[in-house]
Short mmCIF file of C-alpha atoms in Angstrom, two decimals:
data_model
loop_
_atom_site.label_atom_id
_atom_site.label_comp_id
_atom_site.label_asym_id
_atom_site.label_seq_id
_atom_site.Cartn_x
_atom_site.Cartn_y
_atom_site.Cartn_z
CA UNK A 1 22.91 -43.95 2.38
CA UNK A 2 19.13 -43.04 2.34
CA UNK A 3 17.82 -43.30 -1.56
CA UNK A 4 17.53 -40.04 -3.46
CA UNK A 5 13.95 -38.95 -2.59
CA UNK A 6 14.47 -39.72 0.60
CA UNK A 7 17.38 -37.89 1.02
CA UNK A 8 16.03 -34.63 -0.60
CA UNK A 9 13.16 -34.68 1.79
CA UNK A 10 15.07 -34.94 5.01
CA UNK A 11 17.47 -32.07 3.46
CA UNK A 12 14.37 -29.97 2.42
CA UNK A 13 13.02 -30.63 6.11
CA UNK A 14 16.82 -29.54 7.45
CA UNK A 15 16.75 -26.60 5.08
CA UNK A 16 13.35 -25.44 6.50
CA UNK A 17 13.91 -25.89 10.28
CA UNK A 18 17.56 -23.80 9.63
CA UNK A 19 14.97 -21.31 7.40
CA UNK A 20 12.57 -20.91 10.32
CA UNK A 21 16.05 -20.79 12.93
CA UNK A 22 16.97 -17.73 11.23
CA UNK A 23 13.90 -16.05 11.12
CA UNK A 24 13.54 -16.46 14.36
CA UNK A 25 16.89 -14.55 15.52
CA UNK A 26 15.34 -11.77 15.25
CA UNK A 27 13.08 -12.25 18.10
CA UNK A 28 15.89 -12.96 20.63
CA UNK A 29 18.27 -10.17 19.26
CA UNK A 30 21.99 -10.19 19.98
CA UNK A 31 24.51 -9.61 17.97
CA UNK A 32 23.89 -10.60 14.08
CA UNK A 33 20.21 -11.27 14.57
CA UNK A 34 19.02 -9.41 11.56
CA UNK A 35 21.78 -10.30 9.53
CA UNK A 36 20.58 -13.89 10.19
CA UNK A 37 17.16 -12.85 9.80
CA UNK A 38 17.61 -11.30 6.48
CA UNK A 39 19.21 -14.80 4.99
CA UNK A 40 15.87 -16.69 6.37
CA UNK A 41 15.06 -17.14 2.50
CA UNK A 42 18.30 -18.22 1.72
CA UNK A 43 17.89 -22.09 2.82
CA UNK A 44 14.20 -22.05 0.64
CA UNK A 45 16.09 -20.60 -2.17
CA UNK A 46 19.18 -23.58 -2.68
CA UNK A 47 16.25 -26.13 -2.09
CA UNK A 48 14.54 -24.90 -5.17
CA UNK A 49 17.53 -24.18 -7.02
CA UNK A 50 19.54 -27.21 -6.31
CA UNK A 51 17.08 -29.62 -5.39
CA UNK A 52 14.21 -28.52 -7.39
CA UNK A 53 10.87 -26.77 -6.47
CA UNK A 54 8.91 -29.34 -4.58
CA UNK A 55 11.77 -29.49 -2.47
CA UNK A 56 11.53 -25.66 -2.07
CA UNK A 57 7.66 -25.97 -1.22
CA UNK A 58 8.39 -28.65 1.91
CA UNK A 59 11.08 -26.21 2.94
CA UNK A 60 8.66 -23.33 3.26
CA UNK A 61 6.18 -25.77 4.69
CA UNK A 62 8.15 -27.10 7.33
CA UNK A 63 10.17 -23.86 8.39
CA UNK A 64 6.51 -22.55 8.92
CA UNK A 65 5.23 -25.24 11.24
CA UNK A 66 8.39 -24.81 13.08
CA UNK A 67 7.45 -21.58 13.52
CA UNK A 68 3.95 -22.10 15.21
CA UNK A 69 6.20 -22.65 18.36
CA UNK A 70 6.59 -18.88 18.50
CA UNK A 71 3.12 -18.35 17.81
CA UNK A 72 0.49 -18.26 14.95
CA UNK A 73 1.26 -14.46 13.91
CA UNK A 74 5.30 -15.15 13.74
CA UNK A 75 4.07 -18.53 11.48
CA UNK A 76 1.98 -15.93 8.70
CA UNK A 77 4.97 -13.78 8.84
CA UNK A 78 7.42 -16.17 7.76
CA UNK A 79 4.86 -18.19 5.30
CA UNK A 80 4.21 -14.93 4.03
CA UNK A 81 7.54 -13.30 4.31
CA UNK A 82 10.05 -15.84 3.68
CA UNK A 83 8.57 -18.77 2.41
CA UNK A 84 6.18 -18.22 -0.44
CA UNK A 85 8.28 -15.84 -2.50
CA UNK A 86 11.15 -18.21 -2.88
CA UNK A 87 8.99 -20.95 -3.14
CA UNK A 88 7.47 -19.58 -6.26
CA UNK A 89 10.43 -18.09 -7.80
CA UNK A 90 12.50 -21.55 -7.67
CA UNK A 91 9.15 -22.87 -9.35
CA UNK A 92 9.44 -20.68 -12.42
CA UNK A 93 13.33 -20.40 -12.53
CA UNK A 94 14.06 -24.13 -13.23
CA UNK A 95 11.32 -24.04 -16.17
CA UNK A 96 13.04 -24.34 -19.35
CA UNK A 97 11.88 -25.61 -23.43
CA UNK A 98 14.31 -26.96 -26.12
CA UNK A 99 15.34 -24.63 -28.57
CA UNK A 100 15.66 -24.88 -32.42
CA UNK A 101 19.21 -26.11 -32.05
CA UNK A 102 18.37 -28.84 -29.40
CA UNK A 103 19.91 -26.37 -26.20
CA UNK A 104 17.68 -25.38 -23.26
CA UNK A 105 16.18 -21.93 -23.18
CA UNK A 106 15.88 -21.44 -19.96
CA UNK A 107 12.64 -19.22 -18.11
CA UNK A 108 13.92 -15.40 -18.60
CA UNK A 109 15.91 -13.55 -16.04
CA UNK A 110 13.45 -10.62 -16.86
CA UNK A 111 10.22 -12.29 -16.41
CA UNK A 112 11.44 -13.61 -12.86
CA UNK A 113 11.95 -10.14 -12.13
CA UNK A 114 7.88 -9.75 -13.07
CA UNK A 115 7.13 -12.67 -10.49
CA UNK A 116 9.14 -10.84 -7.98
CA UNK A 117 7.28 -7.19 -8.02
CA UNK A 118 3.87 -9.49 -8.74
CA UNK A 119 4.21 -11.08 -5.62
CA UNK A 120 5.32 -7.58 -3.88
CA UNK A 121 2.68 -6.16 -5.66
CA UNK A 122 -0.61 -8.66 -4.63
CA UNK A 123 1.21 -8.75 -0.72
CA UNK A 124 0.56 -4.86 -0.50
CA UNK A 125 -2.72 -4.68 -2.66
CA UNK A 126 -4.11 -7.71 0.30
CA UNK A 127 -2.75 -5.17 2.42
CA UNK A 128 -4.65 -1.96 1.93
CA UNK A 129 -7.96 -4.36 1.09
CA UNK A 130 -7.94 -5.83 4.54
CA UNK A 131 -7.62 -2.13 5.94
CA UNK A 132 -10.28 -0.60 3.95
CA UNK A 133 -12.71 -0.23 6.69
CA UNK A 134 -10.07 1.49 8.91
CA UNK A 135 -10.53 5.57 8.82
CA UNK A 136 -8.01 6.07 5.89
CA UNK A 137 -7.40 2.84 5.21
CA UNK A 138 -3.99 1.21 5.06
CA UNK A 139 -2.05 4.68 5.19
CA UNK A 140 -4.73 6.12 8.06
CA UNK A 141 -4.23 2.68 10.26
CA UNK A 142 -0.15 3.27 10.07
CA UNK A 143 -0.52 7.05 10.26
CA UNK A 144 -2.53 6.83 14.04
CA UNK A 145 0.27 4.03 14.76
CA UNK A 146 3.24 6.65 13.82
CA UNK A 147 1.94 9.45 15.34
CA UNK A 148 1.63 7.70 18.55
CA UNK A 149 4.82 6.46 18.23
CA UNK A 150 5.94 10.03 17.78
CA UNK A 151 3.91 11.59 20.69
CA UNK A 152 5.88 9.02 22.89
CA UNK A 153 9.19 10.26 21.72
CA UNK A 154 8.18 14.28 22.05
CA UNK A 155 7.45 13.09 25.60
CA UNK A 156 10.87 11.96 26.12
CA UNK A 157 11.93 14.76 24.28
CA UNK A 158 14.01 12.83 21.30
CA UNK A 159 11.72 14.96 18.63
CA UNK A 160 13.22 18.13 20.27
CA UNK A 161 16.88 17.09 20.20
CA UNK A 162 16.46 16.01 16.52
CA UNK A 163 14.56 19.06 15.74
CA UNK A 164 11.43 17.81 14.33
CA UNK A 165 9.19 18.40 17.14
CA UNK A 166 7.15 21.23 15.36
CA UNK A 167 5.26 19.21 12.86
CA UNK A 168 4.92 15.62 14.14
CA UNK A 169 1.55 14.70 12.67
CA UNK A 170 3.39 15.46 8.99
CA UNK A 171 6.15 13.74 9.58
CA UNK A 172 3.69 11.10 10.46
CA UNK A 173 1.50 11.26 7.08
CA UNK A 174 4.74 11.45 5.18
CA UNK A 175 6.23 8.27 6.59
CA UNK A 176 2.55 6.40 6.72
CA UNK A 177 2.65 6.88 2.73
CA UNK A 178 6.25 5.48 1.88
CA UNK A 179 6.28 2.56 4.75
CA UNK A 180 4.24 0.38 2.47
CA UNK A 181 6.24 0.98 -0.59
CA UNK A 182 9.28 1.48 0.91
CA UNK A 183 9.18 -2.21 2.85
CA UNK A 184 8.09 -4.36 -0.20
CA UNK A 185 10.79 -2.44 -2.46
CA UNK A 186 13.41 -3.95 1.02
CA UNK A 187 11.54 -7.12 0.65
CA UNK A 188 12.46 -7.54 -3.32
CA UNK A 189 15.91 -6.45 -2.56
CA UNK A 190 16.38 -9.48 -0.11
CA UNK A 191 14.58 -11.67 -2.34
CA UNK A 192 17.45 -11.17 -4.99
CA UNK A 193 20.17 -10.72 -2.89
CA UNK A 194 19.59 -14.16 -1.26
CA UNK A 195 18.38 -16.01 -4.71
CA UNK A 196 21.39 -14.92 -6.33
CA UNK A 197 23.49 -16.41 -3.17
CA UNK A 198 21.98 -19.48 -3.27
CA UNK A 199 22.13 -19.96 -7.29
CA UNK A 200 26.08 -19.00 -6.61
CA UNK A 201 26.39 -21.31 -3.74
CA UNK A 202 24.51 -24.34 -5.72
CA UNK A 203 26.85 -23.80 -8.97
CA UNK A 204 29.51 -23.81 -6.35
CA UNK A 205 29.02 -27.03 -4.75
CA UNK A 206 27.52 -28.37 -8.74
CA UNK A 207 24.32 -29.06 -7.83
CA UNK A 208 22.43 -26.15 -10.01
CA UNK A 209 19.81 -27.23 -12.12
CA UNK A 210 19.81 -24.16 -13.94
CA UNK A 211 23.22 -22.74 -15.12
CA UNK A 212 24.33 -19.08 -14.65
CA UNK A 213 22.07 -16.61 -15.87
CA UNK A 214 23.36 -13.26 -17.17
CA UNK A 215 21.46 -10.67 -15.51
CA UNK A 216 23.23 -8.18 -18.04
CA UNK A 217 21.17 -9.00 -20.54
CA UNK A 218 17.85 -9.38 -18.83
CA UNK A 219 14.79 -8.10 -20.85
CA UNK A 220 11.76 -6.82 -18.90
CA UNK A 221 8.55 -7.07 -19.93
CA UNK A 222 6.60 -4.34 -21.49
CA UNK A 223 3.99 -4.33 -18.98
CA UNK A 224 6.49 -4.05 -16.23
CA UNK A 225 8.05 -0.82 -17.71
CA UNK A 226 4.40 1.01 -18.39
CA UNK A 227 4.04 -0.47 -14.12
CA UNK A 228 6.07 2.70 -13.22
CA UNK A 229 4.28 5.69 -14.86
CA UNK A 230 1.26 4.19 -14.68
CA UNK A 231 1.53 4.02 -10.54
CA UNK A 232 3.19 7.29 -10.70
CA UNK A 233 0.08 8.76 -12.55
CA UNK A 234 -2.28 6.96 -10.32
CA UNK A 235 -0.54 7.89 -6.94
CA UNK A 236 -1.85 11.54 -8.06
CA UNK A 237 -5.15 10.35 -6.77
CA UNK A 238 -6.29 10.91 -3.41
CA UNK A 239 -8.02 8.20 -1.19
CA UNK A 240 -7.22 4.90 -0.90
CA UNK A 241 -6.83 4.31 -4.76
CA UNK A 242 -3.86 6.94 -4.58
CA UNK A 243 -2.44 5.05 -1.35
CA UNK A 244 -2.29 1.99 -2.89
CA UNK A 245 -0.91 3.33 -5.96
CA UNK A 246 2.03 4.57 -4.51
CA UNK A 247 3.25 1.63 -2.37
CA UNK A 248 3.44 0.24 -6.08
CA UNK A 249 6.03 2.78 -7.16
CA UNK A 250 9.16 1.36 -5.27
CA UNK A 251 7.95 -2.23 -6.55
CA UNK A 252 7.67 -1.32 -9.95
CA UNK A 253 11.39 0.60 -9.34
CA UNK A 254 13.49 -2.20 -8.44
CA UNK A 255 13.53 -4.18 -11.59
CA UNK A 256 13.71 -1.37 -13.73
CA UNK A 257 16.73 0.27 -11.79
CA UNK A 258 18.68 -3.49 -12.19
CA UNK A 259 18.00 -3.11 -16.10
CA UNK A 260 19.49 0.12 -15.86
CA UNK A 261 22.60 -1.37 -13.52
CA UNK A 262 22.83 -3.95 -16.49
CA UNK A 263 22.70 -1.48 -19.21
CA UNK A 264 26.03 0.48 -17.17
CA UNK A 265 27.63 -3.37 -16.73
CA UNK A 266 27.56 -3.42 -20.01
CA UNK A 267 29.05 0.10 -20.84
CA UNK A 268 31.51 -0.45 -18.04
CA UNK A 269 33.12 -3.84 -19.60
CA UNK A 270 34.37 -1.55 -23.03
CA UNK A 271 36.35 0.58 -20.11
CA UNK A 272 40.15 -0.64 -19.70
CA UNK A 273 39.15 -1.08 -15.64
CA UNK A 274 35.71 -2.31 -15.78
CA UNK A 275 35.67 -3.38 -12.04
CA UNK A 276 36.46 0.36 -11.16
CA UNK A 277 34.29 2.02 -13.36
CA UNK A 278 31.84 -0.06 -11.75
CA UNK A 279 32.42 0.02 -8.02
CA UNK A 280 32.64 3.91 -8.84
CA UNK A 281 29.11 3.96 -10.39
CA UNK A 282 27.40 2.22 -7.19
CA UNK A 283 29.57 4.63 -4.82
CA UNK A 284 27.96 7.70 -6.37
CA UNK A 285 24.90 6.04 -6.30
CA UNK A 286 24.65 5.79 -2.89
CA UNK A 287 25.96 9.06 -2.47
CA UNK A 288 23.69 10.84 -4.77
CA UNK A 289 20.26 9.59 -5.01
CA UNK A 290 19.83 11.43 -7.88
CA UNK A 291 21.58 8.63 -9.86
CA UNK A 292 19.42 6.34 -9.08
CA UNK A 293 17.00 8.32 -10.86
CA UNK A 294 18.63 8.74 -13.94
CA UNK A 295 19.56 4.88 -13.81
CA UNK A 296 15.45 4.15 -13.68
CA UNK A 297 15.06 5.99 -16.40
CA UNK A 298 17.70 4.31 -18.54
CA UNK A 299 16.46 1.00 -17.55
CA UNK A 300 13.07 2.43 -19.39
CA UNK A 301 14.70 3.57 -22.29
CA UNK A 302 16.83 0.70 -22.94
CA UNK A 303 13.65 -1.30 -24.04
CA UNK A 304 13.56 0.86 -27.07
CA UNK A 305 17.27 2.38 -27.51
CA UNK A 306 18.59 -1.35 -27.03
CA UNK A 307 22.43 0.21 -25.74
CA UNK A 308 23.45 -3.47 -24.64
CA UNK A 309 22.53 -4.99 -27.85
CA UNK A 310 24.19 -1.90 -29.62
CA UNK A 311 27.46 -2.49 -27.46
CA UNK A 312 27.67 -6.22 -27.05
CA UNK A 313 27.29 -6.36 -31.42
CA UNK A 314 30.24 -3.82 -31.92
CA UNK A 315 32.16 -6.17 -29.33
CA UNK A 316 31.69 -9.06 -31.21
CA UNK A 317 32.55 -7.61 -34.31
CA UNK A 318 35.69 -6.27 -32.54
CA UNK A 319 34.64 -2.64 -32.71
#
């Protein structure tokens, strides 16, 4: 049996080459390509989480040299894509000090959530800085690439059976504005959906360094909550400043909507059927977007109103 450093490395290596693997499905298509490509991070993710950081940072390093066999641009798009963000995350979610009472305070679930939309957040601001000297800038360069897009499918007449063949260069602007937004807000989703797999998969198989965290009573940062109105208020603005500013409103959404989740979580588990009451709640959610509204905006005011304190208190008291 190799010795312990030794062994992590050629598993970090293994865990990178499987990284870049699924990455790559997506290129060759077939059947459960993007479901592989979606769990690229995953790999990068147990490596930090079960192995530690460094471990995470040769993962990322070696998935993207393997990917320089499909080219230099499919490389930066998994460095950039897959492997930093985990990378980082792992860093900061193993950091923990020694409390008053001798136990490990592990880094907050809430500040990871502010590493997650800052690296969302400095990926599209590098974004709309390299495209400044394009005619409109970020939203200009994708607008000329939808509307071409478009043209080809009024030519082949798909516009006309969908019915949106009277305004294509709107339709255009409209989806040139949210793209940027909308794809980083995706990219943060993945990013949690695969940490969390591969913090459940190393407690699984005992090899966590950090123990569960309880996202239910995650605290965000101040700064993060005043993210959201601020980019609203900014997105007002036309130009490039008001571009920019609204690809930042999805980022600054997604942790505030999982404080909200957490705030209902916590509501739900004083209900009789707590797994209904919550399966129920994401349902209507993805029924009625409206929800998902009033769920941001709970996550906002639950810095101040403090429900889950409120609730989880009366619990322990027995109330």
């Amino acid at each position: 049996m190799p010795p312990p450093m030794q062994r992590d490395l050629l598993l970090a290596l293994a865990f990178g080459a499987a990284s870049a693997l699924a990455h790559a499905a997506i290129a060759f298509g077939g059947a459960g390509a993007l479901i592989f490509a979606l769990l690229a991070p995953l790999p990068i993710f147990y490596a930090g989480l079960a192995l530690g950081p460094r471990s995470a940072l040769i993962a990322g390093a070696a998935g993207t040299a393997a990917s320089l066999a499909l080219g230099p641009l499919v490389a930066l798009g998994y460095l950039v894509e897959v492997a930093i963000g985990p990378y980082l995350l792992t860093r900061q979610a193993v950091l923990f000090r020694t409390g008053p009472q001798g136990n490990a305070e592990w880094y907050p679930v809430g500040r990871l959530f502010g590493w997650l939309a800052g690296i969302a957040a400095a990926a599209l601001t590098a974004l709309h800085v390299w495209f400044l000297g394009a005619d409109g800038g970020l939203t200009g360069a994708l607008e000329q690439t939808i509307a071409a897009y478009l043209e080809q499918l009024r030519e082949a007449g798909v516009l006309a059976e969908l019915r949106l063949e009277q305004n294509p260069a709107a339709i255009a602007a409209t989806m040139a504005r949210i793209l940027p937004g909308a794809a980083a807000a995706v990219w943060m989703l993945v990013m949690i959906a695969n940490g969390a797999l591969a913090q459940g998969l190393a407690l699984r198989f005992g090899k966590a360094i950090r123990p569960v965290a309880a996202l239910v009573t995650m605290q965000l940062p101040i700064w993060l909550l005043a993210a959201l109105p601020a980019a609203l208020v900014i997105s007002l603005l036309d130009g490039p400043v008001g571009a920019w500013a609204a690809s930042l409103v999805p980022v600054a959404m997604v942790p505030v909507l999982f404080q909200g989740c957490a705030v209902v979580h916590v509501l739900a588990r004083r209900t009789p059927m707590a797994g209904l009451v919550i399966g129920c709640f994401y349902a209507l959610m993805l029924i009625f977007s409206a929800l998902v509204l009033v769920v941001i905006l709970l996550g906002i005011a639950e810095h101040w109103l403090k429900v889950r304190r409120r609730v989880l208190d009366a619990a322990g008291r027995g109330g």
